[in-house]
Amino acid sequence: MNRDLTAFGAFARGYEKVCRAILLVFVINVAIVAHTLLGVVVAGFFPSIAAGFATYRSWLLDSDREWGVKQTWMCFHRVWKQELISANQMGWALAAGWALIGYSMFLVLSNDMGPLGYASSGLLLLAVVILSLFSLMVWAVRANFAETNRWAAHVAMVMIIARPACSLLLIAVAILAVLATFTWPGILAAFGLSLPIGLTQACVYVAARLPGMSRQTTTASQQAQPAALSTRGVDQQAHPAATSPERRGK
């Protein structure tokens, strides 16, 4: 009897954690949409992406991860306000890179260049993979360190090369996320960009071994980081850049 009660209690706790995680993903998706509109889209979208990454980071590093709607929203909103300038600088730079690749692909596909066209297509495919990994990794790095955008970009490129397991995991998760979205379109409506952001942070947490954000990080090293170990007082702890957001932007 006691054994059955223990098993039921473990199942109930596990079920509650799953439900709370689903709620977190949904709330962050709503926050991304709301804050994107709050920033009139062009000024609100990229800060929303940065806030999503930072919120997931804080949640992953929390000891209990029993977050409610209010706690999640407060963490997201405060980071969003701090990222209005810096995240837009990073985001629009990434957008320019994607626009350049898109235009290059258009030129290659719309012109018959023979063998040169095949070689160019291969190089562009490689560029798409690298830029995709970079676009995911750089936001995760920014959420973990209160440094400049240039520094975050450099570290992100190093991480892509130095952590091949994390890069492969990100590629696999991205493919699965795309397949799941096409198979069950309701996922996009319910969770939007929040789901890939959360999956990216989970991959980085498990495989990237970033200082201050790692499953293997010791308690002592976590205490040495003044970042978001808990967002119950989501002020400067909600985001590591909260102490000096003005340092970013270069």
mmCIF file with all atom_site columns, C-alpha atoms in Angstrom, residues 106-249:
data_model
loop_
_atom_site.group_PDB
_atom_site.id
_atom_site.type_symbol
_atom_site.label_atom_id
_atom_site.label_alt_id
_atom_site.label_comp_id
_atom_site.label_asym_id
_atom_site.label_entity_id
_atom_site.label_seq_id
_atom_site.pdbx_PDB_ins_code
_atom_site.Cartn_x
_atom_site.Cartn_y
_atom_site.Cartn_z
_atom_site.occupancy
_atom_site.B_iso_or_equiv
_atom_site.pdbx_formal_charge
_atom_site.auth_seq_id
_atom_site.auth_comp_id
_atom_site.auth_asym_id
_atom_site.auth_atom_id
_atom_site.pdbx_PDB_model_num
ATOM 1   C CA . PHE A 1 106 ? 17.670 33.764 -55.405 1.00 0.00 ? 106 PHE A CA 1
ATOM 2   C CA . LEU A 1 107 ? 20.484 34.641 -57.811 1.00 0.00 ? 107 LEU A CA 1
ATOM 3   C CA . VAL A 1 108 ? 21.846 31.086 -57.839 1.00 0.00 ? 108 VAL A CA 1
ATOM 4   C CA . LEU A 1 109 ? 18.464 29.422 -58.331 1.00 0.00 ? 109 LEU A CA 1
ATOM 5   C CA . SER A 1 110 ? 17.251 31.854 -60.986 1.00 0.00 ? 110 SER A CA 1
ATOM 6   C CA . ASN A 1 111 ? 20.365 31.643 -63.163 1.00 0.00 ? 111 ASN A CA 1
ATOM 7   C CA . ASP A 1 112 ? 21.846 28.609 -64.897 1.00 0.00 ? 112 ASP A CA 1
ATOM 8   C CA . MET A 1 113 ? 25.516 28.741 -63.957 1.00 0.00 ? 113 MET A CA 1
ATOM 9   C CA . GLY A 1 114 ? 26.353 25.105 -64.664 1.00 0.00 ? 114 GLY A CA 1
ATOM 10  C CA . PRO A 1 115 ? 28.871 23.430 -62.333 1.00 0.00 ? 115 PRO A CA 1
ATOM 11  C CA . LEU A 1 116 ? 29.536 26.770 -60.655 1.00 0.00 ? 116 LEU A CA 1
ATOM 12  C CA . GLY A 1 117 ? 25.872 26.922 -59.701 1.00 0.00 ? 117 GLY A CA 1
ATOM 13  C CA . TYR A 1 118 ? 26.039 23.536 -57.973 1.00 0.00 ? 118 TYR A CA 1
ATOM 14  C CA . ALA A 1 119 ? 29.133 24.585 -56.058 1.00 0.00 ? 119 ALA A CA 1
ATOM 15  C CA . SER A 1 120 ? 27.487 27.863 -55.081 1.00 0.00 ? 120 SER A CA 1
ATOM 16  C CA . SER A 1 121 ? 24.364 26.028 -53.909 1.00 0.00 ? 121 SER A CA 1
ATOM 17  C CA . GLY A 1 122 ? 26.488 23.774 -51.702 1.00 0.00 ? 122 GLY A CA 1
ATOM 18  C CA . LEU A 1 123 ? 28.295 26.729 -50.172 1.00 0.00 ? 123 LEU A CA 1
ATOM 19  C CA . LEU A 1 124 ? 25.016 28.536 -49.576 1.00 0.00 ? 124 LEU A CA 1
ATOM 20  C CA . LEU A 1 125 ? 23.546 25.451 -47.901 1.00 0.00 ? 125 LEU A CA 1
ATOM 21  C CA . LEU A 1 126 ? 26.553 25.334 -45.585 1.00 0.00 ? 126 LEU A CA 1
ATOM 22  C CA . ALA A 1 127 ? 26.130 29.050 -44.896 1.00 0.00 ? 127 ALA A CA 1
ATOM 23  C CA . VAL A 1 128 ? 22.457 28.485 -44.029 1.00 0.00 ? 128 VAL A CA 1
ATOM 24  C CA . VAL A 1 129 ? 23.367 25.747 -41.534 1.00 0.00 ? 129 VAL A CA 1
ATOM 25  C CA . ILE A 1 130 ? 26.095 27.847 -39.914 1.00 0.00 ? 130 ILE A CA 1
ATOM 26  C CA . LEU A 1 131 ? 23.956 30.976 -39.740 1.00 0.00 ? 131 LEU A CA 1
ATOM 27  C CA . SER A 1 132 ? 21.063 28.950 -38.314 1.00 0.00 ? 132 SER A CA 1
ATOM 28  C CA . LEU A 1 133 ? 23.288 27.587 -35.550 1.00 0.00 ? 133 LEU A CA 1
ATOM 29  C CA . PHE A 1 134 ? 24.750 31.029 -34.951 1.00 0.00 ? 134 PHE A CA 1
ATOM 30  C CA . SER A 1 135 ? 21.300 32.636 -34.802 1.00 0.00 ? 135 SER A CA 1
ATOM 31  C CA . LEU A 1 136 ? 20.307 30.198 -32.051 1.00 0.00 ? 136 LEU A CA 1
ATOM 32  C CA . MET A 1 137 ? 23.569 30.132 -30.121 1.00 0.00 ? 137 MET A CA 1
ATOM 33  C CA . VAL A 1 138 ? 24.183 33.872 -30.022 1.00 0.00 ? 138 VAL A CA 1
ATOM 34  C CA . TRP A 1 139 ? 20.897 34.570 -28.221 1.00 0.00 ? 139 TRP A CA 1
ATOM 35  C CA . ALA A 1 140 ? 21.705 31.864 -25.673 1.00 0.00 ? 140 ALA A CA 1
ATOM 36  C CA . VAL A 1 141 ? 25.160 33.358 -25.095 1.00 0.00 ? 141 VAL A CA 1
ATOM 37  C CA . ARG A 1 142 ? 23.721 36.860 -24.745 1.00 0.00 ? 142 ARG A CA 1
ATOM 38  C CA . ALA A 1 143 ? 21.260 35.609 -22.137 1.00 0.00 ? 143 ALA A CA 1
ATOM 39  C CA . ASN A 1 144 ? 24.103 34.148 -20.101 1.00 0.00 ? 144 ASN A CA 1
ATOM 40  C CA . PHE A 1 145 ? 26.660 36.958 -20.107 1.00 0.00 ? 145 PHE A CA 1
ATOM 41  C CA . ALA A 1 146 ? 26.400 40.717 -19.613 1.00 0.00 ? 146 ALA A CA 1
ATOM 42  C CA . GLU A 1 147 ? 28.758 41.518 -22.460 1.00 0.00 ? 147 GLU A CA 1
ATOM 43  C CA . THR A 1 148 ? 28.662 43.344 -25.780 1.00 0.00 ? 148 THR A CA 1
ATOM 44  C CA . ASN A 1 149 ? 26.974 41.953 -28.866 1.00 0.00 ? 149 ASN A CA 1
ATOM 45  C CA . ARG A 1 150 ? 30.339 41.658 -30.574 1.00 0.00 ? 150 ARG A CA 1
ATOM 46  C CA . TRP A 1 151 ? 31.691 39.567 -27.708 1.00 0.00 ? 151 TRP A CA 1
ATOM 47  C CA . ALA A 1 152 ? 28.585 37.367 -27.723 1.00 0.00 ? 152 ALA A CA 1
ATOM 48  C CA . ALA A 1 153 ? 28.912 36.830 -31.483 1.00 0.00 ? 153 ALA A CA 1
ATOM 49  C CA . HIS A 1 154 ? 32.544 35.770 -31.109 1.00 0.00 ? 154 HIS A CA 1
ATOM 50  C CA . VAL A 1 155 ? 31.756 33.338 -28.282 1.00 0.00 ? 155 VAL A CA 1
ATOM 51  C CA . ALA A 1 156 ? 28.791 31.914 -30.205 1.00 0.00 ? 156 ALA A CA 1
ATOM 52  C CA . MET A 1 157 ? 30.999 31.076 -33.197 1.00 0.00 ? 157 MET A CA 1
ATOM 53  C CA . VAL A 1 158 ? 33.573 29.483 -30.897 1.00 0.00 ? 158 VAL A CA 1
ATOM 54  C CA . MET A 1 159 ? 30.854 27.432 -29.195 1.00 0.00 ? 159 MET A CA 1
ATOM 55  C CA . ILE A 1 160 ? 29.542 26.130 -32.528 1.00 0.00 ? 160 ILE A CA 1
ATOM 56  C CA . ILE A 1 161 ? 32.999 24.765 -33.338 1.00 0.00 ? 161 ILE A CA 1
ATOM 57  C CA . ALA A 1 162 ? 34.162 23.797 -29.843 1.00 0.00 ? 162 ALA A CA 1
ATOM 58  C CA . ARG A 1 163 ? 30.915 22.063 -28.828 1.00 0.00 ? 163 ARG A CA 1
ATOM 59  C CA . PRO A 1 164 ? 30.074 19.802 -31.803 1.00 0.00 ? 164 PRO A CA 1
ATOM 60  C CA . ALA A 1 165 ? 27.720 17.684 -29.678 1.00 0.00 ? 165 ALA A CA 1
ATOM 61  C CA . CYS A 1 166 ? 25.670 20.771 -28.842 1.00 0.00 ? 166 CYS A CA 1
ATOM 62  C CA . SER A 1 167 ? 25.661 21.877 -32.488 1.00 0.00 ? 167 SER A CA 1
ATOM 63  C CA . LEU A 1 168 ? 24.473 18.463 -33.673 1.00 0.00 ? 168 LEU A CA 1
ATOM 64  C CA . LEU A 1 169 ? 21.833 18.396 -30.936 1.00 0.00 ? 169 LEU A CA 1
ATOM 65  C CA . LEU A 1 170 ? 20.582 21.824 -32.007 1.00 0.00 ? 170 LEU A CA 1
ATOM 66  C CA . ILE A 1 171 ? 20.351 20.683 -35.636 1.00 0.00 ? 171 ILE A CA 1
ATOM 67  C CA . ALA A 1 172 ? 18.455 17.527 -34.650 1.00 0.00 ? 172 ALA A CA 1
ATOM 68  C CA . VAL A 1 173 ? 16.052 19.427 -32.405 1.00 0.00 ? 173 VAL A CA 1
ATOM 69  C CA . ALA A 1 174 ? 15.480 22.080 -35.095 1.00 0.00 ? 174 ALA A CA 1
ATOM 70  C CA . ILE A 1 175 ? 14.611 19.398 -37.663 1.00 0.00 ? 175 ILE A CA 1
ATOM 71  C CA . LEU A 1 176 ? 12.256 17.664 -35.228 1.00 0.00 ? 176 LEU A CA 1
ATOM 72  C CA . ALA A 1 177 ? 10.614 20.990 -34.349 1.00 0.00 ? 177 ALA A CA 1
ATOM 73  C CA . VAL A 1 178 ? 10.005 21.779 -38.028 1.00 0.00 ? 178 VAL A CA 1
ATOM 74  C CA . LEU A 1 179 ? 8.610  18.300 -38.693 1.00 0.00 ? 179 LEU A CA 1
ATOM 75  C CA . ALA A 1 180 ? 6.359  18.498 -35.635 1.00 0.00 ? 180 ALA A CA 1
ATOM 76  C CA . THR A 1 181 ? 5.082  21.917 -36.694 1.00 0.00 ? 181 THR A CA 1
ATOM 77  C CA . PHE A 1 182 ? 4.159  20.679 -40.174 1.00 0.00 ? 182 PHE A CA 1
ATOM 78  C CA . THR A 1 183 ? 2.623  17.499 -38.755 1.00 0.00 ? 183 THR A CA 1
ATOM 79  C CA . TRP A 1 184 ? 0.637  19.245 -36.022 1.00 0.00 ? 184 TRP A CA 1
ATOM 80  C CA . PRO A 1 185 ? 0.084  22.895 -37.053 1.00 0.00 ? 185 PRO A CA 1
ATOM 81  C CA . GLY A 1 186 ? -1.629 23.579 -33.738 1.00 0.00 ? 186 GLY A CA 1
ATOM 82  C CA . ILE A 1 187 ? 1.776  23.522 -32.054 1.00 0.00 ? 187 ILE A CA 1
ATOM 83  C CA . LEU A 1 188 ? 2.709  26.750 -33.829 1.00 0.00 ? 188 LEU A CA 1
ATOM 84  C CA . ALA A 1 189 ? -0.532 28.416 -32.775 1.00 0.00 ? 189 ALA A CA 1
ATOM 85  C CA . ALA A 1 190 ? -0.215 27.363 -29.133 1.00 0.00 ? 190 ALA A CA 1
ATOM 86  C CA . PHE A 1 191 ? 3.514  27.729 -28.538 1.00 0.00 ? 191 PHE A CA 1
ATOM 87  C CA . GLY A 1 192 ? 4.872  29.784 -31.451 1.00 0.00 ? 192 GLY A CA 1
ATOM 88  C CA . LEU A 1 193 ? 8.525  30.799 -31.171 1.00 0.00 ? 193 LEU A CA 1
ATOM 89  C CA . SER A 1 194 ? 8.539  29.993 -27.478 1.00 0.00 ? 194 SER A CA 1
ATOM 90  C CA . LEU A 1 195 ? 8.981  26.273 -28.138 1.00 0.00 ? 195 LEU A CA 1
ATOM 91  C CA . PRO A 1 196 ? 12.130 26.488 -30.328 1.00 0.00 ? 196 PRO A CA 1
ATOM 92  C CA . ILE A 1 197 ? 13.597 29.056 -27.938 1.00 0.00 ? 197 ILE A CA 1
ATOM 93  C CA . GLY A 1 198 ? 12.993 26.742 -24.998 1.00 0.00 ? 198 GLY A CA 1
ATOM 94  C CA . LEU A 1 199 ? 14.400 23.739 -26.853 1.00 0.00 ? 199 LEU A CA 1
ATOM 95  C CA . THR A 1 200 ? 17.493 25.735 -27.792 1.00 0.00 ? 200 THR A CA 1
ATOM 96  C CA . GLN A 1 201 ? 18.106 26.746 -24.192 1.00 0.00 ? 201 GLN A CA 1
ATOM 97  C CA . ALA A 1 202 ? 17.587 23.153 -23.070 1.00 0.00 ? 202 ALA A CA 1
ATOM 98  C CA . CYS A 1 203 ? 20.194 21.950 -25.589 1.00 0.00 ? 203 CYS A CA 1
ATOM 99  C CA . VAL A 1 204 ? 22.656 24.618 -24.467 1.00 0.00 ? 204 VAL A CA 1
ATOM 100 C CA . TYR A 1 205 ? 21.975 23.767 -20.816 1.00 0.00 ? 205 TYR A CA 1
ATOM 101 C CA . VAL A 1 206 ? 22.632 20.069 -21.422 1.00 0.00 ? 206 VAL A CA 1
ATOM 102 C CA . ALA A 1 207 ? 25.485 20.074 -23.933 1.00 0.00 ? 207 ALA A CA 1
ATOM 103 C CA . ALA A 1 208 ? 27.167 23.485 -24.303 1.00 0.00 ? 208 ALA A CA 1
ATOM 104 C CA . ARG A 1 209 ? 28.803 23.601 -20.845 1.00 0.00 ? 209 ARG A CA 1
ATOM 105 C CA . LEU A 1 210 ? 28.544 27.376 -20.681 1.00 0.00 ? 210 LEU A CA 1
ATOM 106 C CA . PRO A 1 211 ? 29.897 28.797 -17.405 1.00 0.00 ? 211 PRO A CA 1
ATOM 107 C CA . GLY A 1 212 ? 26.950 29.643 -15.191 1.00 0.00 ? 212 GLY A CA 1
ATOM 108 C CA . MET A 1 213 ? 24.507 27.690 -17.325 1.00 0.00 ? 213 MET A CA 1
ATOM 109 C CA . SER A 1 214 ? 25.222 23.995 -17.308 1.00 0.00 ? 214 SER A CA 1
ATOM 110 C CA . ARG A 1 215 ? 23.690 20.867 -15.909 1.00 0.00 ? 215 ARG A CA 1
ATOM 111 C CA . GLN A 1 216 ? 27.144 20.032 -14.576 1.00 0.00 ? 216 GLN A CA 1
ATOM 112 C CA . THR A 1 217 ? 27.645 23.411 -12.931 1.00 0.00 ? 217 THR A CA 1
ATOM 113 C CA . THR A 1 218 ? 28.373 23.061 -9.226  1.00 0.00 ? 218 THR A CA 1
ATOM 114 C CA . THR A 1 219 ? 26.478 24.962 -6.570  1.00 0.00 ? 219 THR A CA 1
ATOM 115 C CA . ALA A 1 220 ? 29.584 26.983 -5.786  1.00 0.00 ? 220 ALA A CA 1
ATOM 116 C CA . SER A 1 221 ? 30.050 28.103 -9.377  1.00 0.00 ? 221 SER A CA 1
ATOM 117 C CA . GLN A 1 222 ? 26.367 29.032 -9.596  1.00 0.00 ? 222 GLN A CA 1
ATOM 118 C CA . GLN A 1 223 ? 26.708 31.210 -6.518  1.00 0.00 ? 223 GLN A CA 1
ATOM 119 C CA . ALA A 1 224 ? 29.711 32.887 -8.122  1.00 0.00 ? 224 ALA A CA 1
ATOM 120 C CA . GLN A 1 225 ? 27.489 34.012 -10.993 1.00 0.00 ? 225 GLN A CA 1
ATOM 121 C CA . PRO A 1 226 ? 25.276 36.986 -10.037 1.00 0.00 ? 226 PRO A CA 1
ATOM 122 C CA . ALA A 1 227 ? 22.890 35.953 -12.788 1.00 0.00 ? 227 ALA A CA 1
ATOM 123 C CA . ALA A 1 228 ? 19.443 34.439 -12.636 1.00 0.00 ? 228 ALA A CA 1
ATOM 124 C CA . LEU A 1 229 ? 19.614 31.527 -10.219 1.00 0.00 ? 229 LEU A CA 1
ATOM 125 C CA . SER A 1 230 ? 16.124 32.404 -9.099  1.00 0.00 ? 230 SER A CA 1
ATOM 126 C CA . THR A 1 231 ? 13.620 34.920 -10.389 1.00 0.00 ? 231 THR A CA 1
ATOM 127 C CA . ARG A 1 232 ? 11.473 35.099 -7.299  1.00 0.00 ? 232 ARG A CA 1
ATOM 128 C CA . GLY A 1 233 ? 12.858 38.593 -6.882  1.00 0.00 ? 233 GLY A CA 1
ATOM 129 C CA . VAL A 1 234 ? 13.114 39.189 -10.601 1.00 0.00 ? 234 VAL A CA 1
ATOM 130 C CA . ASP A 1 235 ? 14.957 42.440 -10.523 1.00 0.00 ? 235 ASP A CA 1
ATOM 131 C CA . GLN A 1 236 ? 18.642 42.316 -11.353 1.00 0.00 ? 236 GLN A CA 1
ATOM 132 C CA . GLN A 1 237 ? 18.659 38.547 -10.952 1.00 0.00 ? 237 GLN A CA 1
ATOM 133 C CA . ALA A 1 238 ? 16.184 38.043 -13.763 1.00 0.00 ? 238 ALA A CA 1
ATOM 134 C CA . HIS A 1 239 ? 18.846 38.596 -16.395 1.00 0.00 ? 239 HIS A CA 1
ATOM 135 C CA . PRO A 1 240 ? 22.639 38.752 -16.134 1.00 0.00 ? 240 PRO A CA 1
ATOM 136 C CA . ALA A 1 241 ? 22.671 41.898 -18.260 1.00 0.00 ? 241 ALA A CA 1
ATOM 137 C CA . ALA A 1 242 ? 20.367 43.654 -15.828 1.00 0.00 ? 242 ALA A CA 1
ATOM 138 C CA . THR A 1 243 ? 23.304 45.043 -13.892 1.00 0.00 ? 243 THR A CA 1
ATOM 139 C CA . SER A 1 244 ? 24.894 46.724 -16.912 1.00 0.00 ? 244 SER A CA 1
ATOM 140 C CA . PRO A 1 245 ? 22.734 46.659 -20.054 1.00 0.00 ? 245 PRO A CA 1
ATOM 141 C CA . GLU A 1 246 ? 24.527 49.714 -21.395 1.00 0.00 ? 246 GLU A CA 1
ATOM 142 C CA . ARG A 1 247 ? 27.652 47.646 -22.011 1.00 0.00 ? 247 ARG A CA 1
ATOM 143 C CA . ARG A 1 248 ? 25.989 45.898 -24.925 1.00 0.00 ? 248 ARG A CA 1
ATOM 144 C CA . GLY A 1 249 ? 25.519 47.209 -28.408 1.00 0.00 ? 249 GLY A CA 1
#
